[in-house]
mmCIF file of C-alpha atoms in Angstrom:
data_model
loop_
_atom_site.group_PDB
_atom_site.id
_atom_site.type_symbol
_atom_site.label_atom_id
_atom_site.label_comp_id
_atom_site.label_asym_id
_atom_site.label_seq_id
_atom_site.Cartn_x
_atom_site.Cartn_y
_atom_site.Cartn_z
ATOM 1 C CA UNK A 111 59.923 38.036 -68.536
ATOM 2 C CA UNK A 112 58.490 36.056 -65.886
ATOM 3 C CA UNK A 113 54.821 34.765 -66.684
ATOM 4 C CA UNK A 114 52.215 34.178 -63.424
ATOM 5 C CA UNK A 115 49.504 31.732 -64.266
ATOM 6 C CA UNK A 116 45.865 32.383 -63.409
ATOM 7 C CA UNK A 117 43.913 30.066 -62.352
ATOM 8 C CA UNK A 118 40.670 28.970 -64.165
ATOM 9 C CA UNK A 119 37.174 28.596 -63.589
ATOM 10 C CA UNK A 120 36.159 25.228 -62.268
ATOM 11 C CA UNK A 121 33.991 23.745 -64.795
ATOM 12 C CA UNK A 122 30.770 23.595 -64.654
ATOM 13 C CA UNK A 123 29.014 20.385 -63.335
ATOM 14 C CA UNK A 124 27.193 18.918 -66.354
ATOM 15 C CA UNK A 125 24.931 17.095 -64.302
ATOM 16 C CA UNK A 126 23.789 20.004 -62.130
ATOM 17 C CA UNK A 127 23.672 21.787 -65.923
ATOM 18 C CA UNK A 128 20.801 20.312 -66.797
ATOM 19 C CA UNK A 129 18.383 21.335 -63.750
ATOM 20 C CA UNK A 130 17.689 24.856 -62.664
ATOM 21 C CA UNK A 131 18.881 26.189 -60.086
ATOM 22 C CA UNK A 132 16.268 25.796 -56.869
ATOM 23 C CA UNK A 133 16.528 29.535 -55.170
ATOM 24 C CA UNK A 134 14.206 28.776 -52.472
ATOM 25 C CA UNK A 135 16.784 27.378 -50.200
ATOM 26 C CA UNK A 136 19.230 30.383 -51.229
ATOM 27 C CA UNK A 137 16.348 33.096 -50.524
ATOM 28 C CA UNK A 138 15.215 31.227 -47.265
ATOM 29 C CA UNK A 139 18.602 32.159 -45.887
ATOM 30 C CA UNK A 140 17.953 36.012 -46.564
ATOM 31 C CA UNK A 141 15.348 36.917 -43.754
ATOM 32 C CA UNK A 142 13.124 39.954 -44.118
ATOM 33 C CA UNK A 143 9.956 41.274 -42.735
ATOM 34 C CA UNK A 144 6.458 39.942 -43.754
ATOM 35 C CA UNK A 145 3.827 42.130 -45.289
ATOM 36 C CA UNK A 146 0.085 41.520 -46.731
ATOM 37 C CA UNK A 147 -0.539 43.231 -50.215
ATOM 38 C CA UNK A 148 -4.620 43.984 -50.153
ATOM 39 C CA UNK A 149 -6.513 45.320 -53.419
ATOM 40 C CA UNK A 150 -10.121 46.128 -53.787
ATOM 41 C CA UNK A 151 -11.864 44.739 -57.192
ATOM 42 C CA UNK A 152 -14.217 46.364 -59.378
ATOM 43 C CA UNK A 153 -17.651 45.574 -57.291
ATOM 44 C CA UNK A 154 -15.225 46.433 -53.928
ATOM 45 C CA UNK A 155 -14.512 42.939 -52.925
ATOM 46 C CA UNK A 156 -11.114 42.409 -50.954
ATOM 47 C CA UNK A 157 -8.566 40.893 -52.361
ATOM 48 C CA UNK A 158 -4.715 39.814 -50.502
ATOM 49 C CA UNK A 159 -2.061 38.424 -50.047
ATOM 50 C CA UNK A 160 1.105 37.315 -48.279
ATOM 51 C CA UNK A 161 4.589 39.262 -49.801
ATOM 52 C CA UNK A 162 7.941 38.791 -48.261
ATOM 53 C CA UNK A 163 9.553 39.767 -51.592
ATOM 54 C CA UNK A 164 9.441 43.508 -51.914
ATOM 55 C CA UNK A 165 12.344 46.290 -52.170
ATOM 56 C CA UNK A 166 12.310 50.005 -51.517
ATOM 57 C CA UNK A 167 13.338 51.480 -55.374
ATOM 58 C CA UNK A 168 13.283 54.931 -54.750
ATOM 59 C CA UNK A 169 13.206 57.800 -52.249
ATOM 60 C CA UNK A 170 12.291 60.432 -54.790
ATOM 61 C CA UNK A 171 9.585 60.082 -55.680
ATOM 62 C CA UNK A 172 8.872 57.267 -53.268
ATOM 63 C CA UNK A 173 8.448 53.805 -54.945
ATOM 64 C CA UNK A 174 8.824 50.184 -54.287
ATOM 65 C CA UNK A 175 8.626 47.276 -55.802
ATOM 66 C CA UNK A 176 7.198 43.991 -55.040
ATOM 67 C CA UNK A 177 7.552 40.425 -56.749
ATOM 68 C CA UNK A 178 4.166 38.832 -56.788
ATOM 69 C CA UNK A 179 3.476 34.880 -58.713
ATOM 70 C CA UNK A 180 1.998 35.722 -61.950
ATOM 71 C CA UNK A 181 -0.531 33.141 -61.405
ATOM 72 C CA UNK A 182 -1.974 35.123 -58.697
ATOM 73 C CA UNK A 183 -5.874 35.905 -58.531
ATOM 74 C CA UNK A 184 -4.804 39.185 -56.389
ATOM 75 C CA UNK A 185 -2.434 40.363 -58.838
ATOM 76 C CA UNK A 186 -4.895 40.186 -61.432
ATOM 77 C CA UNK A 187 -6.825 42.032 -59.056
ATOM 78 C CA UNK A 188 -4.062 44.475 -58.568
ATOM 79 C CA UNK A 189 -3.492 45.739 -61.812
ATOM 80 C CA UNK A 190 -6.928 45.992 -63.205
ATOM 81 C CA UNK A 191 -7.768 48.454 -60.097
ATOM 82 C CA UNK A 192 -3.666 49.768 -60.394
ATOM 83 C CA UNK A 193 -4.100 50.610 -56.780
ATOM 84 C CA UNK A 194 -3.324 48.621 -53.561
ATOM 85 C CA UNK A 195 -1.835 48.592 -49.855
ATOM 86 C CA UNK A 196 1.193 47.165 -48.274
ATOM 87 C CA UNK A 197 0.346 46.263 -44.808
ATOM 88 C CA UNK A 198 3.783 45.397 -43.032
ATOM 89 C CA UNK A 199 2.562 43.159 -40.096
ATOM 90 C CA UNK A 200 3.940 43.585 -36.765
ATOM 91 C CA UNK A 201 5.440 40.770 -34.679
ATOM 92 C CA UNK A 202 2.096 39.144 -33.513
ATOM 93 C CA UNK A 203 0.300 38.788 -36.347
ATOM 94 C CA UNK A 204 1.946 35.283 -37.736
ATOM 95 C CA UNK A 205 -1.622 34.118 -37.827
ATOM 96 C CA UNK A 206 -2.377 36.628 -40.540
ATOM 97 C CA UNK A 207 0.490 36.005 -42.359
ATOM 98 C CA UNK A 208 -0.430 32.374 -42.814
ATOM 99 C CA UNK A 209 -3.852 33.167 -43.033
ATOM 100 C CA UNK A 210 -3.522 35.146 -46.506
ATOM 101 C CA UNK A 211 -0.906 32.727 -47.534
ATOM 102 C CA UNK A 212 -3.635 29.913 -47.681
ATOM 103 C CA UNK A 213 -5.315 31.768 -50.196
ATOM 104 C CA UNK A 214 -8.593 30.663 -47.705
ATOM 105 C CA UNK A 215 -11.816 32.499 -49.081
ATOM 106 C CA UNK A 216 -12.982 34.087 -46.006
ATOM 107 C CA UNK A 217 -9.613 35.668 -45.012
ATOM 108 C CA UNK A 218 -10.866 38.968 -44.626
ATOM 109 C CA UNK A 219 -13.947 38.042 -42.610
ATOM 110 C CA UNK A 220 -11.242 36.522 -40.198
ATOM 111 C CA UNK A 221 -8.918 39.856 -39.667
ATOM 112 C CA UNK A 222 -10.001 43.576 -38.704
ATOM 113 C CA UNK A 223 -9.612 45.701 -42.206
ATOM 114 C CA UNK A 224 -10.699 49.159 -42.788
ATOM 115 C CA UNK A 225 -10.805 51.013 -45.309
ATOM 116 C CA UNK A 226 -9.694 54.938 -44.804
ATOM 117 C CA UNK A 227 -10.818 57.809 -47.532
ATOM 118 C CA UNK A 228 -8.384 57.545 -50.092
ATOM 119 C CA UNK A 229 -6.481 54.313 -49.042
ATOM 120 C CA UNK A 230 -5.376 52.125 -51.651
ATOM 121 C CA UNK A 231 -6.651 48.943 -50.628
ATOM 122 C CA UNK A 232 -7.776 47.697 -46.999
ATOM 123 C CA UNK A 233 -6.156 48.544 -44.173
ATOM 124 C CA UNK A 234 -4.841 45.266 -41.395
ATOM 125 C CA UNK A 235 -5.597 47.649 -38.663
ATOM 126 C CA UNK A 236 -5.219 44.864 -36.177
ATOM 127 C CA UNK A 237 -2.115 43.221 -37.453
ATOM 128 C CA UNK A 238 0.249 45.952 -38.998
ATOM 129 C CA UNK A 239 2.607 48.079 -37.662
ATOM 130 C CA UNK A 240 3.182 50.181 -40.973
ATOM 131 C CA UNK A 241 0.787 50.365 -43.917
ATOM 132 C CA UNK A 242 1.525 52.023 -47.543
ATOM 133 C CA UNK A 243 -1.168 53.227 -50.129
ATOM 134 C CA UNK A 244 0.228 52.556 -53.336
ATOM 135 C CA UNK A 245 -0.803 53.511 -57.118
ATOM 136 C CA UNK A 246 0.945 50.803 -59.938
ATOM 137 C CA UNK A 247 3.315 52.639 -61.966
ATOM 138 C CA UNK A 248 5.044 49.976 -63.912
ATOM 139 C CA UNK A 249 5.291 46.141 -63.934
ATOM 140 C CA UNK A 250 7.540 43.886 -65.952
ATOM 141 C CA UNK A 251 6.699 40.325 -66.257
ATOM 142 C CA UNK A 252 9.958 37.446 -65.860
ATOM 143 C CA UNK A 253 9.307 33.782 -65.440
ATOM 144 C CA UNK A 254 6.773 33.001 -63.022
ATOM 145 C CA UNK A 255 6.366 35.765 -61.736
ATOM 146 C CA UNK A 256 5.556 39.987 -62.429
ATOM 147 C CA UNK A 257 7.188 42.952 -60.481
ATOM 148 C CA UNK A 258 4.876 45.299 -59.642
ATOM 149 C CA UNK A 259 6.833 49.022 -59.375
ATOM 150 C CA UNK A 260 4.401 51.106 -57.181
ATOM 151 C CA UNK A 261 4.743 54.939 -56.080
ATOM 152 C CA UNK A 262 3.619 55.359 -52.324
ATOM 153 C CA UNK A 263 0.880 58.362 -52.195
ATOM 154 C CA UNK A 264 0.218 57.741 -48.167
ATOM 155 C CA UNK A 265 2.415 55.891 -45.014
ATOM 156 C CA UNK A 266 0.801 55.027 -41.830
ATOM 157 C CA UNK A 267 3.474 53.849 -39.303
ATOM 158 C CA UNK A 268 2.664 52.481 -35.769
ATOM 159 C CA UNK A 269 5.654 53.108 -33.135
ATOM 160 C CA UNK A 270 4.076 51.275 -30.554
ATOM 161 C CA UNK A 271 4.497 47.799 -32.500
ATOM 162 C CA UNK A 272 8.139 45.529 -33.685
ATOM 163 C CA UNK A 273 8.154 43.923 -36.993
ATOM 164 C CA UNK A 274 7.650 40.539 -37.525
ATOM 165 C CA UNK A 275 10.181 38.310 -39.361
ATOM 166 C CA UNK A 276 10.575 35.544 -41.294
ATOM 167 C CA UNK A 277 13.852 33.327 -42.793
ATOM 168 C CA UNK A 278 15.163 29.348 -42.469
ATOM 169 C CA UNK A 279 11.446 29.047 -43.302
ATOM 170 C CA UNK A 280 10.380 30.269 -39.828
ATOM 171 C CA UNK A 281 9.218 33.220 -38.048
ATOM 172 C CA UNK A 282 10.932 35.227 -35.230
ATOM 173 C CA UNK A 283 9.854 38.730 -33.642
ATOM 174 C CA UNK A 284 12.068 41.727 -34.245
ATOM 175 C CA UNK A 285 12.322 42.725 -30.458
ATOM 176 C CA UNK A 286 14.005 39.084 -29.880
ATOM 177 C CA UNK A 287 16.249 39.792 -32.795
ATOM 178 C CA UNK A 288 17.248 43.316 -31.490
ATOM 179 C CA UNK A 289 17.612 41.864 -28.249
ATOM 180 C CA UNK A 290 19.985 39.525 -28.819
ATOM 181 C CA UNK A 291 23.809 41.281 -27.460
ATOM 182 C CA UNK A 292 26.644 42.662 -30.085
ATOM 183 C CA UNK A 293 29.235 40.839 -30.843
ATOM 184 C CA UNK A 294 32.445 42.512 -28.601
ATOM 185 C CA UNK A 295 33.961 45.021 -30.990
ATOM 186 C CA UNK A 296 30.997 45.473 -32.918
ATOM 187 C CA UNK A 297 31.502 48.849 -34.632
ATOM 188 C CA UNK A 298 28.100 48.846 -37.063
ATOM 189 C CA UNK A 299 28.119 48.612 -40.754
ATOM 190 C CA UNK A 300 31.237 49.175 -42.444
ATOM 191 C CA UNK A 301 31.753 52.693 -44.011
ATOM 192 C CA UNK A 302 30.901 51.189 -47.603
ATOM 193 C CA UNK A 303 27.726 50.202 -46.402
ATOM 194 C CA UNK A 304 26.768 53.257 -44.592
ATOM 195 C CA UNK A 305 24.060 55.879 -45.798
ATOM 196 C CA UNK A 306 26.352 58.378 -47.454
ATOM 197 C CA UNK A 307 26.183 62.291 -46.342
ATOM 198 C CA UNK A 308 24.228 64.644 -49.058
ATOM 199 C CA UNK A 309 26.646 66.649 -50.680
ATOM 200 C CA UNK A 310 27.332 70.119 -48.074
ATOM 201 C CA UNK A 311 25.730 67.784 -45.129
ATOM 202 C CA UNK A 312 26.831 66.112 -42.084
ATOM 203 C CA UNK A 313 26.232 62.749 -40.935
ATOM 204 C CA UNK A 314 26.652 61.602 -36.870
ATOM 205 C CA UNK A 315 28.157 57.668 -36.718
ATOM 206 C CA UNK A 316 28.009 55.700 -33.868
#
């Protein structure tokens, strides 16, 4: 009986065992687009933030989530109201972005909010492309930070703007990014990665 060895593990680097692992770098090198979470507190004072960690959850019913430091004055905000809106800003608004990053006090005397019947926090009218209006149906606390799992009651997209970007610790506009030419034999996503049909449906690939 012939016997084929399998190779093992490398072991693990002691040294490097006794740090955590740093996932900023890791994350930096996953781009995605930039939004600004906004809440309203109990005497109607605004309340926001800047969120590039969020993840569509479901489609039915429709609910994301978003990743938000624990720490944070606006989450506190957040769930005590259990409402808010995600304001996905569009490709010129990286003034915004950094703006309700700073955590400065007079952010929203600085931007162009409104606040529509029934929305769930203020609207960026000037600065997003796509806004949600979102009611807090779970969270679930881990480390340092809480994820917030949110059903959306309300979308408001703009076609007329691109979204902006941001990865490598840097911004970049979407329309440069879809610019940019395909690779010669670029055929799209491969099939695993491709929206499957609904069962008795069709699908058109191209």
């Amino acid at each position: 009986m012939s016997h084929r060895s399998v190779p093992h593990p490398a072991a693990p680097d002691e040294s490097a065992g006794s740090r955590p692992a740093d996932l900023r770098p890791f994350m930096a090198a996953f781009p995605t687009g930039v939004s600004v979470v906004t809440t309203l507190d109990s005497d109607s004072v605004p309340h926001g933030l800047t969120c590039t960690s969020l993840a569509s959850v479901a489609l039915e019913p429709a609910t994301l989530v978003l990743c938000i430091r624990a720490a944070s004055p606006t989450l506190a905000v957040l769930l005590a109201g259990g409402h808010f809106a995600l304001n996905l800003l569009h490709e010129r608004a990286r003034g915004t972005s950094d703006l309700f990053a700073s955590g400065a006090p007079d952010r929203f005397d600085r931007v162009e909010w409104r606040l529509p019947l029934g929305a769930g926090g203020p609207h960026l009218t000037a600065d997003a492309h796509a806004v949600a209006d979102c009611a807090v149906v779970r969270t679930v606390g881990f480390g340092d930070h809480t994820a917030v799992f949110a059903e959306v009651g309300r979308l408001t997209v703009r076609d007329d703007r691109q979204p902006l970007l941001y990865g490598l610790r840097r911004y970049a506009p979407w329309s440069a990014a879809a610019a940019a030419p395909q690779p010669a034999g670029h055929l799209g996503l491969p099939t695993a990665l491709r929206p499957a049909a609904p069962e008795g449906g069709s699908r058109v690939v191209r």
